[in-house]
Amino acid sequence: MTDRDATGQGSAMDLLERIGSVVLPVGIALYALLYLGVQQMYGIFNISPEQAGIDQATMFGRLVGSLVLLILAGSLVLGGLVAVCWLVNRATLGHAARLARAVRARPWAAAALGAVWCGATYWGFLGYLDLDEGAGLASIVLVAAVIGTVSFLVPFRLLRRRPTGRAGMRVVIAAFTGIGLGFALIGQLEADAEALASTGRGSIVLSLAGFQDQWVVAVTPAKGTPLYGGAPLLLLGEHEGTYAFYDCARRETFRRPMGATVLQGIELEPDHEDFTCGEPAPAKNAAERSPAEDATAGNGSPRTGSAKTGSARTGSVERGSTERSPVRSGSGRTPTPTPSDGQGG
C-alpha cells in the first residue's frame, strides 16, 4: 500500500467519522421525540398506543421506518444546500469559502453561530408548550439569540480550544438539531391528529409516523345489522380481544368485543377529500328500534362520551311511560296497544 492509498483511506475514515458524529445524535434525538409524539398523537383520541395494540416492538419498527424516510428527505435537502453553497462560492470567485474559513478560525465567531443555532432549536420546544402563539420572525430570532447567548456562547468558546472540544461541539449542535426537529414533528403530528379527529382526513405526516388510517363499518355477526347507523369508523387498533374505534361524527372513542363485531367495508388510507364528519344521527326511541337493535344497544360496550347514555335513558323513560316495545308479526311490525287505566292486567 502506497502513502497515497493510506492517505486516501485515512481521509475516507475521517469523513465517515465526521458524518457519524452528526447523523447519529440527530437520529437518536429524533427517535426519542418521535416516541413521545406517537404518545401525544394517540392521546388526541383518549387512548394510549398500548391500548390500541401497539407494543414496543411494533412502535420501534414504525419509528425506524419513519427515520429512514426522514433521512431520505434530509439527504435531498442537504444535497440541495451543498449545491447552492457551491454555486455561491463559484459566483463569488471563492470569496465565500475564504469567508467561511475565516469565521471558523475565529473561536468567538464560530461559538456565536453555534450558540444561536442551538437557541433556535428551542423554538420547537416552546411551540410544544404552546408558547409561540402569534410570534413573528423577529420574535423567533430574538428568542434564539437570547437563549443561545446565555446558555451556549461561553461553553462553545471553551470547547473551541482543542480538537476534541470542537468535535464535541459538533455532537452537541447535531443533538440539539434533532431535538428541535423532533419537537416540530410532535407539533405537526398533534395538529394533524386533531384534524383527523374533527374532519376524518388524514395526512402524509401521520402515515410517515406509522399511524393506521383505516376506516371500517362495524356490523353484528348474527344478522349483519350495521352498528351506529352504518357510519364509517376509524379503527385505532385491537387489544385483549376488543377493537378500539373512533366515531368522528360523535367525537368519541369506544371499544367493542371482537366476538360481537364484524368489520366490513375496510379501507386503508381512503381518499377523504370530500368527506366530512356529519352530525350524529338522532337516537331511536322504542317504537323505531327493532328487537335486534334493542339487543345490540343492551349488549354494546359503553362509550367514552355521554350521548349514548343520555339517549338510552330517554328511551327507557318513553317505554315505561307511553308504550311498550314493538313485536314482529310476520313480515311487518304491529305495536302492542297500551293498556288503559280502566283495563285490567
mmCIF file of C-alpha atoms in Angstrom:
data_model
loop_
_atom_site.group_PDB
_atom_site.id
_atom_site.type_symbol
_atom_site.label_atom_id
_atom_site.label_comp_id
_atom_site.label_asym_id
_atom_site.label_seq_id
_atom_site.Cartn_x
_atom_site.Cartn_y
_atom_site.Cartn_z
ATOM 1 C CA MET A 1 0.000 0.000 0.000
ATOM 2 C CA THR A 2 1.414 3.353 -1.036
ATOM 3 C CA ASP A 3 1.401 6.543 1.014
ATOM 4 C CA ARG A 4 -1.244 7.919 -1.340
ATOM 5 C CA ASP A 5 -3.536 4.952 -0.671
ATOM 6 C CA ALA A 6 -3.027 5.281 3.090
ATOM 7 C CA THR A 7 -3.802 8.984 2.905
ATOM 8 C CA GLY A 8 -6.939 8.300 0.872
ATOM 9 C CA GLN A 9 -8.111 5.640 3.331
ATOM 10 C CA GLY A 10 -7.471 7.971 6.245
ATOM 11 C CA SER A 11 -9.436 10.745 4.553
ATOM 12 C CA ALA A 12 -12.363 8.394 3.953
ATOM 13 C CA MET A 13 -12.381 7.272 7.592
ATOM 14 C CA ASP A 14 -12.216 10.871 8.763
ATOM 15 C CA LEU A 15 -15.172 11.706 6.537
ATOM 16 C CA LEU A 16 -17.191 8.775 7.895
ATOM 17 C CA GLU A 17 -16.381 9.812 11.464
ATOM 18 C CA ARG A 18 -17.488 13.359 10.756
ATOM 19 C CA ILE A 19 -20.733 12.170 9.169
ATOM 20 C CA GLY A 20 -21.387 9.740 12.035
ATOM 21 C CA SER A 21 -20.784 12.408 14.648
ATOM 22 C CA VAL A 22 -23.617 14.439 13.075
ATOM 23 C CA VAL A 23 -26.104 11.798 11.892
ATOM 24 C CA LEU A 24 -26.064 9.593 14.997
ATOM 25 C CA PRO A 25 -27.044 12.303 17.535
ATOM 26 C CA VAL A 26 -29.732 13.612 15.187
ATOM 27 C CA GLY A 27 -31.173 10.107 14.760
ATOM 28 C CA ILE A 28 -31.199 9.318 18.481
ATOM 29 C CA ALA A 29 -32.860 12.621 19.372
ATOM 30 C CA LEU A 30 -35.458 12.221 16.614
ATOM 31 C CA TYR A 31 -36.289 8.664 17.686
ATOM 32 C CA ALA A 32 -36.789 9.660 21.322
ATOM 33 C CA LEU A 33 -39.052 12.585 20.432
ATOM 34 C CA LEU A 34 -40.977 10.642 17.785
ATOM 35 C CA TYR A 35 -41.804 8.131 20.512
ATOM 36 C CA LEU A 36 -43.208 10.982 22.575
ATOM 37 C CA GLY A 37 -45.047 12.263 19.504
ATOM 38 C CA VAL A 38 -46.797 8.927 18.988
ATOM 39 C CA GLN A 39 -47.965 9.048 22.601
ATOM 40 C CA GLN A 40 -49.357 12.551 22.041
ATOM 41 C CA MET A 41 -50.946 11.534 18.742
ATOM 42 C CA TYR A 42 -52.983 8.693 20.267
ATOM 43 C CA GLY A 43 -53.746 10.913 23.250
ATOM 44 C CA ILE A 44 -55.901 13.041 20.927
ATOM 45 C CA PHE A 45 -58.224 10.007 20.730
ATOM 46 C CA ASN A 46 -58.098 9.491 24.525
ATOM 47 C CA ILE A 47 -56.186 6.214 24.418
ATOM 48 C CA SER A 48 -52.561 5.150 24.683
ATOM 49 C CA PRO A 49 -50.642 3.256 21.974
ATOM 50 C CA GLU A 50 -50.676 0.161 24.195
ATOM 51 C CA GLN A 51 -54.497 0.276 24.354
ATOM 52 C CA ALA A 52 -54.505 0.263 20.541
ATOM 53 C CA GLY A 53 -52.364 -2.890 20.488
ATOM 54 C CA ILE A 54 -49.090 -1.142 19.633
ATOM 55 C CA ASP A 55 -46.327 -2.670 21.741
ATOM 56 C CA GLN A 56 -42.708 -1.563 21.973
ATOM 57 C CA ALA A 57 -41.521 -3.807 19.135
ATOM 58 C CA THR A 58 -44.218 -2.536 16.756
ATOM 59 C CA MET A 59 -43.529 1.075 17.680
ATOM 60 C CA PHE A 60 -39.777 0.559 17.210
ATOM 61 C CA GLY A 61 -40.311 -0.845 13.722
ATOM 62 C CA ARG A 62 -42.613 2.013 12.719
ATOM 63 C CA LEU A 63 -40.307 4.691 14.089
ATOM 64 C CA VAL A 64 -37.249 3.189 12.390
ATOM 65 C CA GLY A 65 -39.164 3.277 9.116
ATOM 66 C CA SER A 66 -40.029 6.916 9.784
ATOM 67 C CA LEU A 67 -36.358 7.693 10.458
ATOM 68 C CA VAL A 68 -35.343 6.086 7.162
ATOM 69 C CA LEU A 69 -37.853 8.236 5.281
ATOM 70 C CA LEU A 70 -36.647 11.330 7.140
ATOM 71 C CA ILE A 71 -33.041 10.505 6.234
ATOM 72 C CA LEU A 72 -34.004 10.161 2.572
ATOM 73 C CA ALA A 73 -35.812 13.504 2.635
ATOM 74 C CA GLY A 74 -32.989 15.133 4.610
ATOM 75 C CA SER A 75 -30.427 13.875 2.087
ATOM 76 C CA LEU A 76 -32.280 15.661 -0.696
ATOM 77 C CA VAL A 77 -32.378 18.894 1.304
ATOM 78 C CA LEU A 78 -28.734 18.615 2.349
ATOM 79 C CA GLY A 79 -27.641 17.879 -1.220
ATOM 80 C CA GLY A 80 -29.529 20.931 -2.441
ATOM 81 C CA LEU A 81 -27.888 23.133 0.205
ATOM 82 C CA VAL A 82 -24.433 21.868 -0.772
ATOM 83 C CA ALA A 83 -25.184 22.632 -4.417
ATOM 84 C CA VAL A 84 -26.367 26.140 -3.532
ATOM 85 C CA CYS A 85 -23.247 26.801 -1.445
ATOM 86 C CA TRP A 86 -21.043 25.592 -4.297
ATOM 87 C CA LEU A 87 -22.819 27.870 -6.759
ATOM 88 C CA VAL A 88 -22.467 30.840 -4.375
ATOM 89 C CA ASN A 89 -18.766 30.125 -3.980
ATOM 90 C CA ARG A 90 -18.306 29.936 -7.751
ATOM 91 C CA ALA A 91 -20.290 33.115 -8.278
ATOM 92 C CA THR A 92 -18.169 34.994 -5.730
ATOM 93 C CA LEU A 93 -14.909 33.649 -7.176
ATOM 94 C CA GLY A 94 -14.044 31.757 -3.994
ATOM 95 C CA HIS A 95 -14.628 34.624 -1.591
ATOM 96 C CA ALA A 96 -17.481 32.748 0.172
ATOM 97 C CA ALA A 97 -15.208 29.790 1.003
ATOM 98 C CA ARG A 98 -12.500 32.110 2.305
ATOM 99 C CA LEU A 99 -15.074 33.915 4.476
ATOM 100 C CA ALA A 100 -16.280 30.580 5.931
ATOM 101 C CA ARG A 101 -12.688 29.570 6.755
ATOM 102 C CA ALA A 102 -12.069 32.938 8.384
ATOM 103 C CA VAL A 103 -15.160 32.526 10.592
ATOM 104 C CA ARG A 104 -14.107 29.033 11.638
ATOM 105 C CA ALA A 105 -10.647 30.320 12.519
ATOM 106 C CA ARG A 106 -12.121 32.832 14.968
ATOM 107 C CA PRO A 107 -13.341 30.986 18.091
ATOM 108 C CA TRP A 108 -15.829 33.602 19.234
ATOM 109 C CA ALA A 109 -17.465 33.859 15.806
ATOM 110 C CA ALA A 110 -17.850 30.077 15.447
ATOM 111 C CA ALA A 111 -19.118 29.787 19.030
ATOM 112 C CA ALA A 112 -21.658 32.569 18.418
ATOM 113 C CA LEU A 113 -23.037 30.878 15.294
ATOM 114 C CA GLY A 114 -23.351 27.538 17.096
ATOM 115 C CA ALA A 115 -24.982 29.170 20.117
ATOM 116 C CA VAL A 116 -27.599 30.977 18.005
ATOM 117 C CA TRP A 117 -28.348 27.740 16.129
ATOM 118 C CA CYS A 118 -28.875 25.777 19.357
ATOM 119 C CA GLY A 119 -31.014 28.601 20.705
ATOM 120 C CA ALA A 120 -33.187 28.417 17.589
ATOM 121 C CA THR A 121 -33.822 24.722 18.210
ATOM 122 C CA TYR A 122 -35.592 25.680 21.438
ATOM 123 C CA TRP A 123 -38.359 27.231 19.374
ATOM 124 C CA GLY A 124 -39.782 23.765 18.698
ATOM 125 C CA PHE A 125 -39.907 23.133 22.435
ATOM 126 C CA LEU A 126 -41.663 26.457 23.016
ATOM 127 C CA GLY A 127 -44.200 25.504 20.365
ATOM 128 C CA TYR A 128 -44.731 22.182 22.138
ATOM 129 C CA LEU A 129 -45.594 24.175 25.267
ATOM 130 C CA ASP A 130 -47.959 26.421 23.224
ATOM 131 C CA LEU A 131 -45.843 29.494 23.960
ATOM 132 C CA ASP A 132 -45.403 30.567 20.315
ATOM 133 C CA GLU A 133 -48.890 31.969 19.729
ATOM 134 C CA GLY A 134 -48.751 34.954 17.374
ATOM 135 C CA ALA A 135 -44.953 35.045 17.242
ATOM 136 C CA GLY A 136 -43.245 36.510 14.188
ATOM 137 C CA LEU A 137 -39.821 36.104 12.635
ATOM 138 C CA ALA A 138 -38.372 38.897 14.772
ATOM 139 C CA SER A 139 -39.538 37.170 17.955
ATOM 140 C CA ILE A 140 -38.014 33.867 16.851
ATOM 141 C CA VAL A 141 -34.637 35.486 16.115
ATOM 142 C CA LEU A 142 -34.695 37.400 19.413
ATOM 143 C CA VAL A 143 -35.515 34.301 21.491
ATOM 144 C CA ALA A 144 -32.863 32.258 19.684
ATOM 145 C CA ALA A 145 -30.231 34.934 20.256
ATOM 146 C CA VAL A 146 -31.060 35.338 23.954
ATOM 147 C CA ILE A 147 -31.167 31.598 24.722
ATOM 148 C CA GLY A 148 -28.037 30.914 22.697
ATOM 149 C CA THR A 149 -26.039 33.749 24.234
ATOM 150 C CA VAL A 150 -26.991 32.909 27.809
ATOM 151 C CA SER A 151 -26.666 29.130 27.621
ATOM 152 C CA PHE A 152 -24.226 28.167 24.864
ATOM 153 C CA LEU A 153 -21.873 31.003 23.903
ATOM 154 C CA VAL A 154 -19.245 30.643 26.647
ATOM 155 C CA PRO A 155 -19.274 26.789 26.727
ATOM 156 C CA PHE A 156 -18.837 26.642 22.950
ATOM 157 C CA ARG A 157 -15.979 29.150 23.134
ATOM 158 C CA LEU A 158 -14.210 26.956 25.672
ATOM 159 C CA LEU A 159 -14.761 23.885 23.504
ATOM 160 C CA ARG A 160 -13.095 25.574 20.519
ATOM 161 C CA ARG A 161 -9.686 25.465 22.237
ATOM 162 C CA ARG A 162 -8.932 21.817 21.405
ATOM 163 C CA PRO A 163 -9.772 19.450 18.530
ATOM 164 C CA THR A 164 -11.691 17.133 20.859
ATOM 165 C CA GLY A 165 -13.711 20.100 22.078
ATOM 166 C CA ARG A 166 -14.559 21.102 18.510
ATOM 167 C CA ALA A 167 -15.723 17.547 17.827
ATOM 168 C CA GLY A 168 -17.847 17.646 20.974
ATOM 169 C CA MET A 169 -19.358 20.938 19.828
ATOM 170 C CA ARG A 170 -20.437 19.295 16.578
ATOM 171 C CA VAL A 171 -22.109 16.486 18.518
ATOM 172 C CA VAL A 172 -23.964 18.946 20.767
ATOM 173 C CA ILE A 173 -25.163 21.023 17.814
ATOM 174 C CA ALA A 174 -26.316 17.878 15.984
ATOM 175 C CA ALA A 175 -28.173 16.620 19.056
ATOM 176 C CA PHE A 176 -29.982 19.930 19.543
ATOM 177 C CA THR A 177 -30.824 19.964 15.831
ATOM 178 C CA GLY A 178 -32.501 16.587 16.199
ATOM 179 C CA ILE A 179 -34.334 17.775 19.312
ATOM 180 C CA GLY A 180 -35.636 20.856 17.522
ATOM 181 C CA LEU A 181 -36.803 18.798 14.542
ATOM 182 C CA GLY A 182 -38.404 16.288 16.894
ATOM 183 C CA PHE A 183 -40.453 18.909 18.725
ATOM 184 C CA ALA A 184 -41.511 20.438 15.417
ATOM 185 C CA LEU A 185 -42.692 16.991 14.271
ATOM 186 C CA ILE A 186 -44.583 16.496 17.545
ATOM 187 C CA GLY A 187 -46.467 19.740 16.962
ATOM 188 C CA GLN A 188 -47.309 18.719 13.397
ATOM 189 C CA LEU A 189 -48.442 15.250 14.500
ATOM 190 C CA GLU A 190 -50.754 16.735 17.120
ATOM 191 C CA ALA A 191 -52.226 19.218 14.646
ATOM 192 C CA ASP A 192 -52.838 16.512 12.022
ATOM 193 C CA ALA A 193 -54.334 14.150 14.614
ATOM 194 C CA GLU A 194 -56.746 16.871 15.741
ATOM 195 C CA ALA A 195 -57.697 17.482 12.102
ATOM 196 C CA LEU A 196 -58.296 13.750 11.640
ATOM 197 C CA ALA A 197 -60.433 13.610 14.777
ATOM 198 C CA SER A 198 -62.582 16.557 13.661
ATOM 199 C CA THR A 199 -62.774 16.087 9.875
ATOM 200 C CA GLY A 200 -61.818 12.450 9.258
ATOM 201 C CA ARG A 201 -58.995 13.421 6.889
ATOM 202 C CA GLY A 202 -55.541 12.008 7.431
ATOM 203 C CA SER A 203 -52.185 13.377 6.334
ATOM 204 C CA ILE A 204 -48.868 12.219 4.972
ATOM 205 C CA VAL A 205 -47.177 13.116 8.274
ATOM 206 C CA LEU A 206 -49.408 10.692 10.202
ATOM 207 C CA SER A 207 -48.666 7.973 7.657
ATOM 208 C CA LEU A 208 -44.921 8.571 7.958
ATOM 209 C CA ALA A 209 -45.216 8.247 11.742
ATOM 210 C CA GLY A 210 -46.852 4.817 11.319
ATOM 211 C CA PHE A 211 -50.412 5.832 12.207
ATOM 212 C CA GLN A 212 -53.005 3.356 10.857
ATOM 213 C CA ASP A 213 -55.566 5.434 8.924
ATOM 214 C CA GLN A 214 -58.044 2.575 8.462
ATOM 215 C CA TRP A 215 -61.816 3.023 8.246
ATOM 216 C CA VAL A 216 -64.378 0.250 8.642
ATOM 217 C CA VAL A 217 -68.104 -0.358 9.016
ATOM 218 C CA ALA A 218 -68.989 -2.404 12.109
ATOM 219 C CA VAL A 219 -71.895 -4.862 11.882
ATOM 220 C CA THR A 220 -73.366 -7.524 14.133
ATOM 221 C CA PRO A 221 -72.133 -11.066 13.425
ATOM 222 C CA ALA A 222 -75.564 -12.718 13.553
ATOM 223 C CA LYS A 223 -77.726 -10.681 11.147
ATOM 224 C CA GLY A 224 -75.175 -8.257 9.759
ATOM 225 C CA THR A 225 -77.015 -5.218 11.138
ATOM 226 C CA PRO A 226 -74.840 -2.108 10.781
ATOM 227 C CA LEU A 227 -73.894 -0.553 14.085
ATOM 228 C CA TYR A 228 -74.032 3.166 14.791
ATOM 229 C CA GLY A 229 -76.064 3.917 11.698
ATOM 230 C CA GLY A 230 -73.576 2.247 9.332
ATOM 231 C CA ALA A 231 -71.235 5.251 9.642
ATOM 232 C CA PRO A 232 -67.554 4.635 8.834
ATOM 233 C CA LEU A 233 -65.459 4.278 11.979
ATOM 234 C CA LEU A 234 -61.744 4.843 12.421
ATOM 235 C CA LEU A 235 -60.158 1.589 13.607
ATOM 236 C CA LEU A 236 -57.482 2.630 16.091
ATOM 237 C CA GLY A 237 -56.357 -0.920 16.844
ATOM 238 C CA GLU A 238 -57.145 -4.074 18.765
ATOM 239 C CA HIS A 239 -56.038 -5.195 22.188
ATOM 240 C CA GLU A 240 -57.040 -8.055 24.518
ATOM 241 C CA GLY A 241 -59.969 -9.212 22.407
ATOM 242 C CA THR A 242 -61.511 -5.786 21.800
ATOM 243 C CA TYR A 243 -61.493 -3.287 18.954
ATOM 244 C CA ALA A 244 -60.803 0.389 19.611
ATOM 245 C CA PHE A 245 -62.915 2.637 17.366
ATOM 246 C CA TYR A 246 -63.236 6.373 16.920
ATOM 247 C CA ASP A 247 -66.504 7.869 15.660
ATOM 248 C CA CYS A 248 -65.644 11.267 14.203
ATOM 249 C CA ALA A 249 -69.340 12.191 13.852
ATOM 250 C CA ARG A 250 -69.914 11.853 17.599
ATOM 251 C CA ARG A 251 -66.319 12.780 18.532
ATOM 252 C CA GLU A 252 -65.896 9.811 20.838
ATOM 253 C CA THR A 253 -63.698 6.759 21.298
ATOM 254 C CA PHE A 254 -65.184 3.429 22.326
ATOM 255 C CA ARG A 255 -64.364 -0.269 22.451
ATOM 256 C CA ARG A 256 -66.295 -3.333 21.340
ATOM 257 C CA PRO A 257 -65.539 -7.036 21.817
ATOM 258 C CA MET A 258 -64.156 -8.686 18.717
ATOM 259 C CA GLY A 259 -66.539 -11.617 19.042
ATOM 260 C CA ALA A 260 -69.578 -9.339 18.821
ATOM 261 C CA THR A 261 -68.287 -7.219 15.922
ATOM 262 C CA VAL A 262 -67.679 -7.934 12.248
ATOM 263 C CA LEU A 263 -65.696 -5.470 10.151
ATOM 264 C CA GLN A 264 -66.896 -4.634 6.657
ATOM 265 C CA GLY A 265 -66.004 -2.008 4.078
ATOM 266 C CA ILE A 266 -62.378 -1.917 5.209
ATOM 267 C CA GLU A 267 -60.413 0.950 3.641
ATOM 268 C CA LEU A 268 -56.780 1.785 4.361
ATOM 269 C CA GLU A 269 -55.897 5.450 3.850
ATOM 270 C CA PRO A 270 -59.020 6.248 1.832
ATOM 271 C CA ASP A 271 -59.414 9.363 -0.263
ATOM 272 C CA HIS A 272 -61.349 11.656 2.068
ATOM 273 C CA GLU A 273 -61.177 14.868 0.080
ATOM 274 C CA ASP A 274 -64.975 15.247 0.012
ATOM 275 C CA PHE A 275 -65.559 13.515 3.341
ATOM 276 C CA THR A 276 -66.807 15.452 6.339
ATOM 277 C CA CYS A 277 -67.885 14.129 9.688
ATOM 278 C CA GLY A 278 -71.618 14.699 9.854
ATOM 279 C CA GLU A 279 -73.735 15.265 12.882
ATOM 280 C CA PRO A 280 -74.648 12.117 14.834
ATOM 281 C CA ALA A 281 -77.925 10.546 13.849
ATOM 282 C CA PRO A 282 -80.796 11.090 16.305
ATOM 283 C CA ALA A 283 -81.286 8.272 18.777
ATOM 284 C CA LYS A 284 -84.125 5.882 18.022
ATOM 285 C CA ASN A 285 -86.916 5.515 20.527
ATOM 286 C CA ALA A 286 -88.587 2.258 21.455
ATOM 287 C CA ALA A 287 -91.174 2.427 18.645
ATOM 288 C CA GLU A 288 -88.467 2.776 15.958
ATOM 289 C CA ARG A 289 -85.927 0.183 17.113
ATOM 290 C CA SER A 290 -86.065 -3.428 16.049
ATOM 291 C CA PRO A 291 -85.516 -6.271 18.539
ATOM 292 C CA ALA A 292 -82.039 -6.848 17.068
ATOM 293 C CA GLU A 293 -81.137 -3.225 17.629
ATOM 294 C CA ASP A 294 -82.541 -3.394 21.165
ATOM 295 C CA ALA A 295 -80.319 -6.386 21.875
ATOM 296 C CA THR A 296 -77.323 -4.611 20.359
ATOM 297 C CA ALA A 297 -77.992 -1.496 22.384
ATOM 298 C CA GLY A 298 -78.286 -3.554 25.546
ATOM 299 C CA ASN A 299 -75.124 -5.609 24.939
ATOM 300 C CA GLY A 300 -72.956 -2.910 23.433
ATOM 301 C CA SER A 301 -69.922 -1.689 25.294
ATOM 302 C CA PRO A 302 -70.098 1.694 26.973
ATOM 303 C CA ARG A 303 -68.760 4.649 25.036
ATOM 304 C CA THR A 304 -66.446 7.339 26.177
ATOM 305 C CA GLY A 305 -68.956 10.132 25.640
ATOM 306 C CA SER A 306 -72.331 10.628 27.263
ATOM 307 C CA ALA A 307 -74.507 10.795 24.147
ATOM 308 C CA LYS A 308 -75.351 7.107 24.200
ATOM 309 C CA THR A 309 -76.081 7.105 27.917
ATOM 310 C CA GLY A 310 -78.428 10.041 27.597
ATOM 311 C CA SER A 311 -80.346 8.579 24.668
ATOM 312 C CA ALA A 312 -80.663 5.219 26.413
ATOM 313 C CA ARG A 313 -82.197 6.859 29.454
ATOM 314 C CA THR A 314 -84.641 8.783 27.296
ATOM 315 C CA GLY A 315 -85.665 5.584 25.537
ATOM 316 C CA SER A 316 -86.248 3.770 28.818
ATOM 317 C CA VAL A 317 -88.437 6.574 30.127
ATOM 318 C CA GLU A 318 -90.537 6.562 26.979
ATOM 319 C CA ARG A 319 -91.007 2.814 27.082
ATOM 320 C CA GLY A 320 -92.055 2.888 30.714
ATOM 321 C CA SER A 321 -94.490 5.792 30.452
ATOM 322 C CA THR A 322 -96.015 5.731 26.968
ATOM 323 C CA GLU A 323 -95.828 2.433 25.127
ATOM 324 C CA ARG A 324 -94.248 -0.972 25.025
ATOM 325 C CA SER A 325 -91.616 -2.164 22.597
ATOM 326 C CA PRO A 326 -92.952 -3.340 19.227
ATOM 327 C CA VAL A 327 -93.177 -7.015 18.340
ATOM 328 C CA ARG A 328 -92.909 -8.603 14.933
ATOM 329 C CA SER A 329 -95.924 -10.260 13.306
ATOM 330 C CA GLY A 330 -94.999 -11.952 10.080
ATOM 331 C CA SER A 331 -93.019 -9.592 7.857
ATOM 332 C CA GLY A 332 -94.324 -6.359 9.307
ATOM 333 C CA ARG A 333 -94.415 -4.742 12.746
ATOM 334 C CA THR A 334 -97.553 -4.387 14.861
ATOM 335 C CA PRO A 335 -97.178 -2.322 18.012
ATOM 336 C CA THR A 336 -98.787 -3.788 21.098
ATOM 337 C CA PRO A 337 -101.559 -1.469 22.329
ATOM 338 C CA THR A 338 -101.001 0.247 25.653
ATOM 339 C CA PRO A 339 -103.462 -0.851 28.338
ATOM 340 C CA SER A 340 -105.657 1.968 29.516
ATOM 341 C CA ASP A 341 -106.163 2.949 33.118
ATOM 342 C CA GLY A 342 -109.561 1.254 33.309
ATOM 343 C CA GLN A 343 -108.479 -2.116 31.913
ATOM 344 C CA GLY A 344 -107.193 -4.916 33.985
ATOM 345 C CA GLY A 345 -103.910 -6.729 33.536
#
